[in-house]
Amino acid sequence: MRRSTRRAGEYAMTIKQPVPNVSPSPGAVIQASPTVKDSPAVERALNRSKIYLLISWSMLYPEDEEFLDYLRCGEFVEDGRAALETLEAMLDGQGGQRAVRALAAIKKQIELVEALSTSECANWQLSDLQAEHRRVFSNVITLDCPPYETLFGNDHVFAQSHVMGDIAGFYRAFGVELSKDIHERLDHLSVEFEFMHFLAYKESYSRCHDGAEKTEIVVEAQKKFVKNHIGRWVPLFCRMLAKKADYGLFKLVADMTADWIDFETAFLGVTPQPYTETDYRPATFSSPEGQTYECGAQDQGNELSLLLNEVGAQSFMEIKEKEQDSGNTGPVGTA
């Protein structure tokens, strides 16, 4: 994937940190055995991260031609299809038949994107993609399908602030910061999906290098973020987006995203309480006086700066809910 290749350099700089109690060498890292590196669990995590990144990029307003080129040259379809096929081959029963059906549905959406990209999109200029984005999302926060979590399910500003603060807490716990030049809020779907992309990628690394305890931390964080955040509001958002778009690229992305959330909840073994149309109370987010939820920045555009902070991640999981959900299934933190 073009973006994941570019981003891989960032992972290398942040993950290859000194490893305590392993070697006096400042740059020492634990070498993974071929068995672990090639395990189905590692492949599942890597390819889940690719789908999250693909959807994340799809939802952004196109500032330049990078995403349009990615779409027109066929790499969007190639990367999506390859990730789905690998997931399907490596699923090993994880998520049951529901996960299998969800992957099949997403593959059909990818085929439709391929047909669109080789016909209509093949002749698009950047202005055409921008116009299509504005048609669906408008130039301001559209109330028909706002891609912001805090506009869903909150009946007063303090509830919104609580949700925004919890999102910021997840980002802080894993040392993830948002660029000061970002054009979106940290509760934007694209940002939340990029965070999940990071967690899934980190899981793949952790399974190879860090062992069961740290892997479990990352897996549990994914479960909690899906259950308490994207699994609650994104399904309703996707229905609203599909209705607003009606046709074209963003209709297909909406359907693909809805199927992906269905896959993820089955795969991770979590049961979110999704919002319904009656829970949607459009309002403009307003933080309480004196409080902000910006995370700082090092990257540009909508990039999340992937600065892994193991101590923070550990601290976050130490204050996790004392009572775990009973009966839930999903990936476990063993390499």
GROMACS .gro file of N, CA and C in nm, residues 42-121:
model
  240
   42VAL      N    1  -0.007  -1.268   1.320
   42VAL     CA    2   0.067  -1.151   1.272
   42VAL      C    3   0.008  -1.103   1.139
   43GLU      N    4  -0.021  -1.196   1.050
   43GLU     CA    5  -0.079  -1.160   0.921
   43GLU      C    6  -0.217  -1.097   0.936
   44ARG      N    7  -0.295  -1.149   1.028
   44ARG     CA    8  -0.428  -1.090   1.051
   44ARG      C    9  -0.416  -0.945   1.098
   45ALA      N   10  -0.325  -0.922   1.191
   45ALA     CA   11  -0.307  -0.786   1.243
   45ALA      C   12  -0.258  -0.691   1.134
   46LEU      N   13  -0.161  -0.733   1.056
   46LEU     CA   14  -0.106  -0.648   0.950
   46LEU      C   15  -0.213  -0.611   0.848
   47ASN      N   16  -0.293  -0.707   0.808
   47ASN     CA   17  -0.389  -0.679   0.702
   47ASN      C   18  -0.513  -0.608   0.754
   48ARG      N   19  -0.547  -0.626   0.879
   48ARG     CA   20  -0.651  -0.541   0.939
   48ARG      C   21  -0.604  -0.396   0.941
   49SER      N   22  -0.477  -0.375   0.973
   49SER     CA   23  -0.425  -0.238   0.976
   49SER      C   24  -0.433  -0.174   0.838
   50LYS      N   25  -0.412  -0.252   0.732
   50LYS     CA   26  -0.419  -0.198   0.596
   50LYS      C   27  -0.561  -0.154   0.561
   51ILE      N   28  -0.660  -0.233   0.599
   51ILE     CA   29  -0.798  -0.195   0.569
   51ILE      C   30  -0.838  -0.069   0.645
   52TYR      N   31  -0.796  -0.060   0.770
   52TYR     CA   32  -0.826   0.061   0.847
   52TYR      C   33  -0.764   0.184   0.780
   53LEU      N   34  -0.640   0.172   0.733
   53LEU     CA   35  -0.574   0.286   0.672
   53LEU      C   36  -0.641   0.322   0.539
   54LEU      N   37  -0.680   0.221   0.464
   54LEU     CA   38  -0.745   0.244   0.336
   54LEU      C   39  -0.876   0.323   0.354
   55ILE      N   40  -0.957   0.282   0.452
   55ILE     CA   41  -1.083   0.353   0.478
   55ILE      C   42  -1.056   0.492   0.533
   56SER      N   43  -0.958   0.503   0.621
   56SER     CA   44  -0.923   0.633   0.678
   56SER      C   45  -0.892   0.734   0.568
   57TRP      N   46  -0.809   0.694   0.476
   57TRP     CA   47  -0.768   0.784   0.368
   57TRP      C   48  -0.887   0.819   0.278
   58SER      N   49  -0.978   0.724   0.260
   58SER     CA   50  -1.092   0.745   0.171
   58SER      C   51  -1.182   0.859   0.217
   59MET      N   52  -1.190   0.880   0.347
   59MET     CA   53  -1.285   0.975   0.403
   59MET      C   54  -1.233   1.119   0.408
   60LEU      N   55  -1.106   1.138   0.383
   60LEU     CA   56  -1.049   1.272   0.395
   60LEU      C   57  -1.082   1.359   0.275
   61TYR      N   58  -1.091   1.488   0.298
   61TYR     CA   59  -1.101   1.581   0.186
   61TYR      C   60  -0.969   1.579   0.111
   62PRO      N   61  -0.971   1.558  -0.021
   62PRO     CA   62  -0.846   1.546  -0.098
   62PRO      C   63  -0.780   1.682  -0.121
   63GLU      N   64  -0.673   1.708  -0.050
   63GLU     CA   65  -0.600   1.834  -0.065
   63GLU      C   66  -0.511   1.833  -0.190
   64ASP      N   67  -0.468   1.714  -0.232
   64ASP     CA   68  -0.382   1.702  -0.350
   64ASP      C   69  -0.424   1.578  -0.427
   65GLU      N   70  -0.346   1.540  -0.526
   65GLU     CA   71  -0.385   1.431  -0.615
   65GLU      C   72  -0.338   1.294  -0.568
   66GLU      N   73  -0.277   1.286  -0.449
   66GLU     CA   74  -0.220   1.158  -0.407
   66GLU      C   75  -0.325   1.048  -0.399
   67PHE      N   76  -0.438   1.074  -0.332
   67PHE     CA   77  -0.540   0.969  -0.321
   67PHE      C   78  -0.605   0.942  -0.456
   68LEU      N   79  -0.628   1.045  -0.535
   68LEU     CA   80  -0.688   1.025  -0.667
   68LEU      C   81  -0.598   0.938  -0.754
   69ASP      N   82  -0.469   0.962  -0.751
   69ASP     CA   83  -0.375   0.878  -0.825
   69ASP      C   84  -0.379   0.734  -0.775
   70TYR      N   85  -0.387   0.720  -0.646
   70TYR     CA   86  -0.394   0.588  -0.582
   70TYR      C   87  -0.519   0.513  -0.629
   71LEU      N   88  -0.627   0.586  -0.645
   71LEU     CA   89  -0.753   0.526  -0.690
   71LEU      C   90  -0.748   0.494  -0.839
   72ARG      N   91  -0.702   0.590  -0.919
   72ARG     CA   92  -0.704   0.574  -1.065
   72ARG      C   93  -0.609   0.465  -1.114
   73CYS      N   94  -0.492   0.450  -1.048
   73CYS     CA   95  -0.394   0.352  -1.095
   73CYS      C   96  -0.429   0.210  -1.053
   74GLY      N   97  -0.531   0.196  -0.970
   74GLY     CA   98  -0.576   0.063  -0.931
   74GLY      C   99  -0.517   0.010  -0.802
   75GLU      N  100  -0.427   0.088  -0.738
   75GLU     CA  101  -0.364   0.038  -0.615
   75GLU      C  102  -0.462   0.030  -0.499
   76PHE      N  103  -0.560   0.119  -0.496
   76PHE     CA  104  -0.663   0.112  -0.392
   76PHE      C  105  -0.728  -0.026  -0.394
   77VAL      N  106  -0.770  -0.068  -0.512
   77VAL     CA  107  -0.837  -0.197  -0.528
   77VAL      C  108  -0.740  -0.311  -0.500
   78GLU      N  109  -0.618  -0.303  -0.555
   78GLU     CA  110  -0.520  -0.409  -0.535
   78GLU      C  111  -0.487  -0.429  -0.388
   79ASP      N  112  -0.463  -0.319  -0.318
   79ASP     CA  113  -0.428  -0.330  -0.176
   79ASP      C  114  -0.544  -0.383  -0.094
   80GLY      N  115  -0.663  -0.330  -0.121
   80GLY     CA  116  -0.780  -0.376  -0.048
   80GLY      C  117  -0.807  -0.523  -0.072
   81ARG      N  118  -0.802  -0.564  -0.198
   81ARG     CA  119  -0.829  -0.704  -0.232
   81ARG      C  120  -0.724  -0.797  -0.170
   82ALA      N  121  -0.598  -0.760  -0.178
   82ALA     CA  122  -0.491  -0.843  -0.122
   82ALA      C  123  -0.506  -0.859   0.029
   83ALA      N  124  -0.540  -0.749   0.098
   83ALA     CA  125  -0.557  -0.756   0.243
   83ALA      C  126  -0.675  -0.844   0.279
   84LEU      N  127  -0.784  -0.833   0.206
   84LEU     CA  128  -0.903  -0.913   0.235
   84LEU      C  129  -0.877  -1.061   0.208
   85GLU      N  130  -0.808  -1.090   0.099
   85GLU     CA  131  -0.779  -1.231   0.067
   85GLU      C  132  -0.689  -1.294   0.170
   86THR      N  133  -0.591  -1.217   0.219
   86THR     CA  134  -0.502  -1.271   0.323
   86THR      C  135  -0.579  -1.293   0.452
   87LEU      N  136  -0.663  -1.197   0.488
   87LEU     CA  137  -0.746  -1.213   0.607
   87LEU      C  138  -0.833  -1.338   0.596
   88GLU      N  139  -0.894  -1.353   0.481
   88GLU     CA  140  -0.982  -1.468   0.459
   88GLU      C  141  -0.905  -1.599   0.474
   89ALA      N  142  -0.785  -1.604   0.418
   89ALA     CA  143  -0.704  -1.726   0.423
   89ALA      C  144  -0.652  -1.755   0.563
   90MET      N  145  -0.626  -1.649   0.642
   90MET     CA  146  -0.566  -1.665   0.774
   90MET      C  147  -0.667  -1.657   0.888
   91LEU      N  148  -0.795  -1.649   0.856
   91LEU     CA  149  -0.896  -1.623   0.960
   91LEU      C  150  -0.900  -1.733   1.063
   92ASP      N  151  -0.887  -1.857   1.020
   92ASP     CA  152  -0.877  -1.969   1.113
   92ASP      C  153  -0.993  -1.974   1.212
   93GLY      N  154  -1.112  -1.943   1.163
   93GLY     CA  155  -1.231  -1.951   1.248
   93GLY      C  156  -1.256  -1.831   1.336
   94GLN      N  157  -1.165  -1.735   1.339
   94GLN     CA  158  -1.180  -1.618   1.425
   94GLN      C  159  -1.301  -1.536   1.379
   95GLY      N  160  -1.395  -1.513   1.467
   95GLY     CA  161  -1.515  -1.436   1.434
   95GLY      C  162  -1.628  -1.516   1.375
   96GLY      N  163  -1.604  -1.646   1.349
   96GLY     CA  164  -1.710  -1.733   1.300
   96GLY      C  165  -1.759  -1.698   1.161
   97GLN      N  166  -1.877  -1.747   1.127
   97GLN     CA  167  -1.935  -1.725   0.995
   97GLN      C  168  -1.972  -1.578   0.972
   98ARG      N  169  -1.999  -1.507   1.078
   98ARG     CA  170  -2.030  -1.365   1.061
   98ARG      C  171  -1.911  -1.290   1.003
   99ALA      N  172  -1.792  -1.320   1.051
   99ALA     CA  173  -1.671  -1.256   0.998
   99ALA      C  174  -1.649  -1.296   0.852
  100VAL      N  175  -1.674  -1.422   0.820
  100VAL     CA  176  -1.658  -1.469   0.683
  100VAL      C  177  -1.753  -1.395   0.590
  101ARG      N  178  -1.879  -1.382   0.631
  101ARG     CA  179  -1.979  -1.312   0.548
  101ARG      C  180  -1.943  -1.165   0.531
  102ALA      N  181  -1.892  -1.103   0.636
  102ALA     CA  182  -1.855  -0.962   0.627
  102ALA      C  183  -1.741  -0.942   0.528
  103LEU      N  184  -1.641  -1.030   0.532
  103LEU     CA  185  -1.531  -1.018   0.437
  103LEU      C  186  -1.580  -1.037   0.293
  104ALA      N  187  -1.671  -1.131   0.272
  104ALA     CA  188  -1.726  -1.152   0.138
  104ALA      C  189  -1.800  -1.028   0.089
  105ALA      N  190  -1.873  -0.963   0.180
  105ALA     CA  191  -1.946  -0.842   0.143
  105ALA      C  192  -1.851  -0.729   0.107
  106ILE      N  193  -1.742  -0.716   0.182
  106ILE     CA  194  -1.644  -0.610   0.153
  106ILE      C  195  -1.576  -0.635   0.018
  107LYS      N  196  -1.548  -0.760  -0.012
  107LYS     CA  197  -1.486  -0.793  -0.142
  107LYS      C  198  -1.577  -0.750  -0.257
  108LYS      N  199  -1.708  -0.763  -0.239
  108LYS     CA  200  -1.801  -0.720  -0.343
  108LYS      C  201  -1.796  -0.568  -0.358
  109GLN      N  202  -1.783  -0.497  -0.246
  109GLN     CA  203  -1.772  -0.351  -0.253
  109GLN      C  204  -1.643  -0.310  -0.324
  110ILE      N  205  -1.536  -0.384  -0.300
  110ILE     CA  206  -1.408  -0.356  -0.368
  110ILE      C  207  -1.424  -0.374  -0.519
  111GLU      N  208  -1.497  -0.476  -0.558
  111GLU     CA  209  -1.522  -0.498  -0.702
  111GLU      C  210  -1.598  -0.381  -0.763
  112LEU      N  211  -1.694  -0.327  -0.689
  112LEU     CA  212  -1.769  -0.212  -0.738
  112LEU      C  213  -1.681  -0.088  -0.746
  113VAL      N  214  -1.591  -0.073  -0.649
  113VAL     CA  215  -1.496   0.039  -0.655
  113VAL      C  216  -1.406   0.023  -0.777
  114GLU      N  217  -1.365  -0.099  -0.806
  114GLU     CA  218  -1.281  -0.123  -0.923
  114GLU      C  219  -1.354  -0.082  -1.051
  115ALA      N  220  -1.481  -0.118  -1.063
  115ALA     CA  221  -1.558  -0.081  -1.182
  115ALA      C  222  -1.570   0.070  -1.193
  116LEU      N  223  -1.592   0.136  -1.078
  116LEU     CA  224  -1.605   0.281  -1.079
  116LEU      C  225  -1.473   0.349  -1.114
  117SER      N  226  -1.363   0.299  -1.058
  117SER     CA  227  -1.233   0.363  -1.079
  117SER      C  228  -1.184   0.346  -1.222
  118THR      N  229  -1.225   0.239  -1.291
  118THR     CA  230  -1.182   0.219  -1.429
  118THR      C  231  -1.275   0.282  -1.530
  119SER      N  232  -1.386   0.337  -1.482
  119SER     CA  233  -1.479   0.404  -1.573
  119SER      C  234  -1.484   0.552  -1.541
  120GLU      N  235  -1.570   0.589  -1.448
  120GLU     CA  236  -1.590   0.731  -1.415
  120GLU      C  237  -1.464   0.796  -1.358
  121CYS      N  238  -1.402   0.732  -1.259
  121CYS     CA  239  -1.288   0.795  -1.190
  121CYS      C  240  -1.165   0.805  -1.279
   0.00000   0.00000   0.00000
